[in-house]
Amino acid sequence: IGSFLGKGEVLADAEHLENISSHVHVTLRKCTFLVSGAGAEAVNGFYVRRKGRAMCDAPIFVNENGILLFKYRMARGTCYWYFSREGDLSRSDGDFYRVKSDLRTRPPLEGWTFEACPLGRQTQVPTLTFCGEDEEESTDDGTSDASDSSEQQK
């Protein structure tokens, strides 16, 4: 569920529906991952698979803030999943969090760190929830240059 609307306003997470005397409207969202608890607020949100995009034989996911969740292979062959800003994904200056993983198509739900990630430094790491929707549903038409050919040392 994306949000609840009551009396023309979005209800806060702590509000109870029993306190609403009028109609409630519910906004549903399809997503592959729900990310919460990150100290870098832009990382939190609903992640959908980015249409027509992959990196390291794995899908790229994006949230409503434009933050990417993607797999990256270092020059020595070690793979990490990252939360990063759009841009040159071979550079670390846009990175929030990462986790070392050889999982092929999905990032791990645990083990995230801000190590070597300047934008997430000293913040609470995110919690990932897999929502089960893995199809290419995104309407995002971003133009990132991320591709397997851009895999270089971060």
mmCIF file of C-alpha atoms in Angstrom:
data_model
loop_
_atom_site.group_PDB
_atom_site.id
_atom_site.type_symbol
_atom_site.label_atom_id
_atom_site.label_comp_id
_atom_site.label_asym_id
_atom_site.label_seq_id
_atom_site.Cartn_x
_atom_site.Cartn_y
_atom_site.Cartn_z
ATOM 1 C CA ILE A 1 0.000 0.000 0.000
ATOM 2 C CA GLY A 2 1.448 3.316 -1.045
ATOM 3 C CA SER A 3 -0.718 5.564 1.092
ATOM 4 C CA PHE A 4 -4.091 6.081 2.769
ATOM 5 C CA LEU A 5 -6.073 9.256 2.144
ATOM 6 C CA GLY A 6 -8.722 10.452 4.559
ATOM 7 C CA LYS A 7 -10.469 13.845 4.558
ATOM 8 C CA GLY A 8 -8.286 14.878 1.620
ATOM 9 C CA GLU A 9 -5.002 14.345 3.488
ATOM 10 C CA VAL A 10 -2.431 11.559 3.511
ATOM 11 C CA LEU A 11 -2.652 9.693 6.810
ATOM 12 C CA ALA A 12 0.505 9.399 8.876
ATOM 13 C CA ASP A 13 1.840 5.920 9.628
ATOM 14 C CA ALA A 14 0.807 6.191 13.272
ATOM 15 C CA GLU A 15 -2.828 7.192 12.606
ATOM 16 C CA HIS A 16 -5.560 4.601 13.083
ATOM 17 C CA LEU A 17 -8.266 4.108 10.469
ATOM 18 C CA GLU A 18 -10.887 3.842 13.216
ATOM 19 C CA ASN A 19 -10.422 7.597 13.862
ATOM 20 C CA ILE A 20 -11.563 8.471 10.326
ATOM 21 C CA SER A 21 -15.253 9.312 10.013
ATOM 22 C CA SER A 22 -15.314 9.727 6.232
ATOM 23 C CA HIS A 23 -14.278 7.620 3.263
ATOM 24 C CA VAL A 24 -10.731 6.347 3.003
ATOM 25 C CA HIS A 25 -8.930 6.090 -0.343
ATOM 26 C CA VAL A 26 -6.092 3.626 -0.711
ATOM 27 C CA THR A 27 -3.217 3.997 -3.178
ATOM 28 C CA LEU A 28 -1.697 0.687 -4.228
ATOM 29 C CA ARG A 29 1.790 0.344 -5.691
ATOM 30 C CA LYS A 30 3.494 -2.576 -7.310
ATOM 31 C CA CYS A 31 7.087 -2.903 -6.275
ATOM 32 C CA THR A 32 9.844 -5.465 -6.039
ATOM 33 C CA PHE A 33 11.451 -4.100 -2.879
ATOM 34 C CA LEU A 34 10.340 -1.844 -0.060
ATOM 35 C CA VAL A 35 13.288 -0.106 1.571
ATOM 36 C CA SER A 36 12.914 1.543 4.976
ATOM 37 C CA GLY A 37 14.961 2.711 7.922
ATOM 38 C CA ALA A 38 17.849 4.154 5.907
ATOM 39 C CA GLY A 39 19.474 7.173 7.508
ATOM 40 C CA ALA A 40 19.827 8.661 4.026
ATOM 41 C CA GLU A 41 16.108 9.363 3.529
ATOM 42 C CA ALA A 42 16.232 9.392 -0.306
ATOM 43 C CA VAL A 43 17.078 5.667 -0.274
ATOM 44 C CA ASN A 44 13.809 4.731 1.441
ATOM 45 C CA GLY A 45 10.831 3.912 -0.737
ATOM 46 C CA PHE A 46 9.338 1.538 -3.253
ATOM 47 C CA TYR A 47 11.740 0.029 -5.803
ATOM 48 C CA VAL A 48 10.563 -1.224 -9.187
ATOM 49 C CA ARG A 49 12.554 -2.914 -11.901
ATOM 50 C CA ARG A 50 13.844 -0.373 -14.402
ATOM 51 C CA LYS A 51 12.447 -1.208 -17.794
ATOM 52 C CA GLY A 52 14.933 -2.603 -20.300
ATOM 53 C CA ARG A 53 17.969 -2.161 -18.047
ATOM 54 C CA ALA A 54 20.403 -4.631 -16.527
ATOM 55 C CA MET A 55 23.932 -4.606 -15.178
ATOM 56 C CA CYS A 56 26.130 -7.635 -14.398
ATOM 57 C CA ASP A 57 23.319 -9.902 -15.650
ATOM 58 C CA ALA A 58 21.024 -8.524 -12.939
ATOM 59 C CA PRO A 59 18.102 -6.106 -13.128
ATOM 60 C CA ILE A 60 18.419 -2.484 -12.030
ATOM 61 C CA PHE A 61 15.748 -1.168 -9.659
ATOM 62 C CA VAL A 62 14.764 2.462 -9.038
ATOM 63 C CA ASN A 63 12.684 4.234 -6.384
ATOM 64 C CA GLU A 64 10.468 7.307 -6.621
ATOM 65 C CA ASN A 65 13.443 9.529 -5.697
ATOM 66 C CA GLY A 66 15.533 8.211 -8.606
ATOM 67 C CA ILE A 67 17.885 6.196 -6.363
ATOM 68 C CA LEU A 68 19.198 3.091 -8.096
ATOM 69 C CA LEU A 69 19.617 -0.391 -6.637
ATOM 70 C CA PHE A 70 22.021 -2.337 -8.839
ATOM 71 C CA LYS A 71 24.716 -4.995 -8.938
ATOM 72 C CA TYR A 72 28.286 -3.959 -9.751
ATOM 73 C CA ARG A 73 31.334 -6.116 -10.488
ATOM 74 C CA MET A 74 34.694 -4.733 -9.369
ATOM 75 C CA ALA A 75 37.771 -5.041 -11.581
ATOM 76 C CA ARG A 76 38.943 -8.051 -9.544
ATOM 77 C CA GLY A 77 35.583 -9.805 -9.995
ATOM 78 C CA THR A 78 34.037 -9.158 -6.572
ATOM 79 C CA CYS A 79 30.337 -8.282 -6.816
ATOM 80 C CA TYR A 80 28.415 -5.786 -4.694
ATOM 81 C CA TRP A 81 24.857 -4.498 -4.736
ATOM 82 C CA TYR A 82 24.647 -0.703 -4.319
ATOM 83 C CA PHE A 83 22.179 2.051 -3.560
ATOM 84 C CA SER A 84 23.425 5.031 -5.593
ATOM 85 C CA ARG A 85 22.410 8.232 -7.276
ATOM 86 C CA GLU A 86 22.031 8.249 -11.048
ATOM 87 C CA GLY A 87 25.277 9.103 -12.825
ATOM 88 C CA ASP A 88 28.649 7.473 -13.364
ATOM 89 C CA LEU A 89 28.098 4.212 -11.498
ATOM 90 C CA SER A 90 31.785 3.339 -11.701
ATOM 91 C CA ARG A 91 32.532 6.136 -9.191
ATOM 92 C CA SER A 92 31.772 5.934 -5.481
ATOM 93 C CA ASP A 93 30.767 9.585 -4.993
ATOM 94 C CA GLY A 94 27.077 8.768 -5.592
ATOM 95 C CA ASP A 95 26.956 5.696 -3.328
ATOM 96 C CA PHE A 96 24.818 5.443 -0.180
ATOM 97 C CA TYR A 97 25.123 1.776 0.862
ATOM 98 C CA ARG A 98 26.473 -1.530 -0.439
ATOM 99 C CA VAL A 99 26.579 -5.226 0.327
ATOM 100 C CA LYS A 100 28.963 -7.863 -0.987
ATOM 101 C CA SER A 101 27.037 -10.583 -2.773
ATOM 102 C CA ASP A 102 27.250 -13.107 -5.553
ATOM 103 C CA LEU A 103 23.473 -13.486 -5.707
ATOM 104 C CA ARG A 104 22.574 -13.244 -9.338
ATOM 105 C CA THR A 105 19.313 -11.342 -9.717
ATOM 106 C CA ARG A 106 18.275 -10.064 -6.278
ATOM 107 C CA PRO A 107 20.144 -8.128 -3.626
ATOM 108 C CA PRO A 108 20.452 -9.616 -0.135
ATOM 109 C CA LEU A 109 17.957 -8.351 2.411
ATOM 110 C CA GLU A 110 20.602 -8.090 5.155
ATOM 111 C CA GLY A 111 24.267 -7.215 5.561
ATOM 112 C CA TRP A 112 24.207 -3.671 4.139
ATOM 113 C CA THR A 113 26.939 -1.213 5.124
ATOM 114 C CA PHE A 114 27.921 2.402 4.472
ATOM 115 C CA GLU A 115 31.592 1.346 4.156
ATOM 116 C CA ALA A 116 33.207 3.072 1.122
ATOM 117 C CA CYS A 117 29.919 4.911 0.434
ATOM 118 C CA PRO A 118 30.284 8.663 1.008
ATOM 119 C CA LEU A 119 26.576 9.582 0.925
ATOM 120 C CA GLY A 120 25.565 7.026 3.552
ATOM 121 C CA ARG A 121 28.548 7.505 5.838
ATOM 122 C CA GLN A 122 27.699 7.105 9.531
ATOM 123 C CA THR A 123 23.948 6.694 8.910
ATOM 124 C CA GLN A 124 21.533 3.886 9.719
ATOM 125 C CA VAL A 125 21.667 1.146 7.055
ATOM 126 C CA PRO A 126 18.462 0.246 5.188
ATOM 127 C CA THR A 127 16.100 -2.643 5.734
ATOM 128 C CA LEU A 128 14.937 -4.381 2.546
ATOM 129 C CA THR A 129 11.699 -6.297 2.155
ATOM 130 C CA PHE A 130 11.155 -8.394 -0.958
ATOM 131 C CA CYS A 131 7.606 -7.780 -2.176
ATOM 132 C CA GLY A 132 7.530 -10.543 -4.775
ATOM 133 C CA GLU A 133 6.941 -8.523 -7.928
ATOM 134 C CA ASP A 134 9.891 -9.147 -10.235
ATOM 135 C CA GLU A 135 8.443 -8.261 -13.632
ATOM 136 C CA GLU A 136 9.535 -5.245 -15.667
ATOM 137 C CA GLU A 137 6.789 -2.854 -14.600
ATOM 138 C CA SER A 138 8.604 0.441 -14.306
ATOM 139 C CA THR A 139 7.434 3.327 -16.418
ATOM 140 C CA ASP A 140 10.688 5.111 -15.670
ATOM 141 C CA ASP A 141 12.484 6.088 -18.849
ATOM 142 C CA GLY A 142 15.733 7.332 -17.315
ATOM 143 C CA THR A 143 18.818 7.501 -19.470
ATOM 144 C CA SER A 144 21.597 6.229 -17.252
ATOM 145 C CA ASP A 145 24.768 5.095 -18.936
ATOM 146 C CA ALA A 146 24.971 2.054 -16.666
ATOM 147 C CA SER A 147 25.752 -1.128 -18.555
ATOM 148 C CA ASP A 148 28.055 -4.105 -18.325
ATOM 149 C CA SER A 149 30.637 -2.173 -20.357
ATOM 150 C CA SER A 150 30.948 0.413 -17.574
ATOM 151 C CA GLU A 151 32.169 -2.106 -14.994
ATOM 152 C CA GLN A 152 35.396 -0.617 -13.712
ATOM 153 C CA GLN A 153 37.014 -0.168 -10.330
ATOM 154 C CA LYS A 154 34.887 1.977 -7.986
#
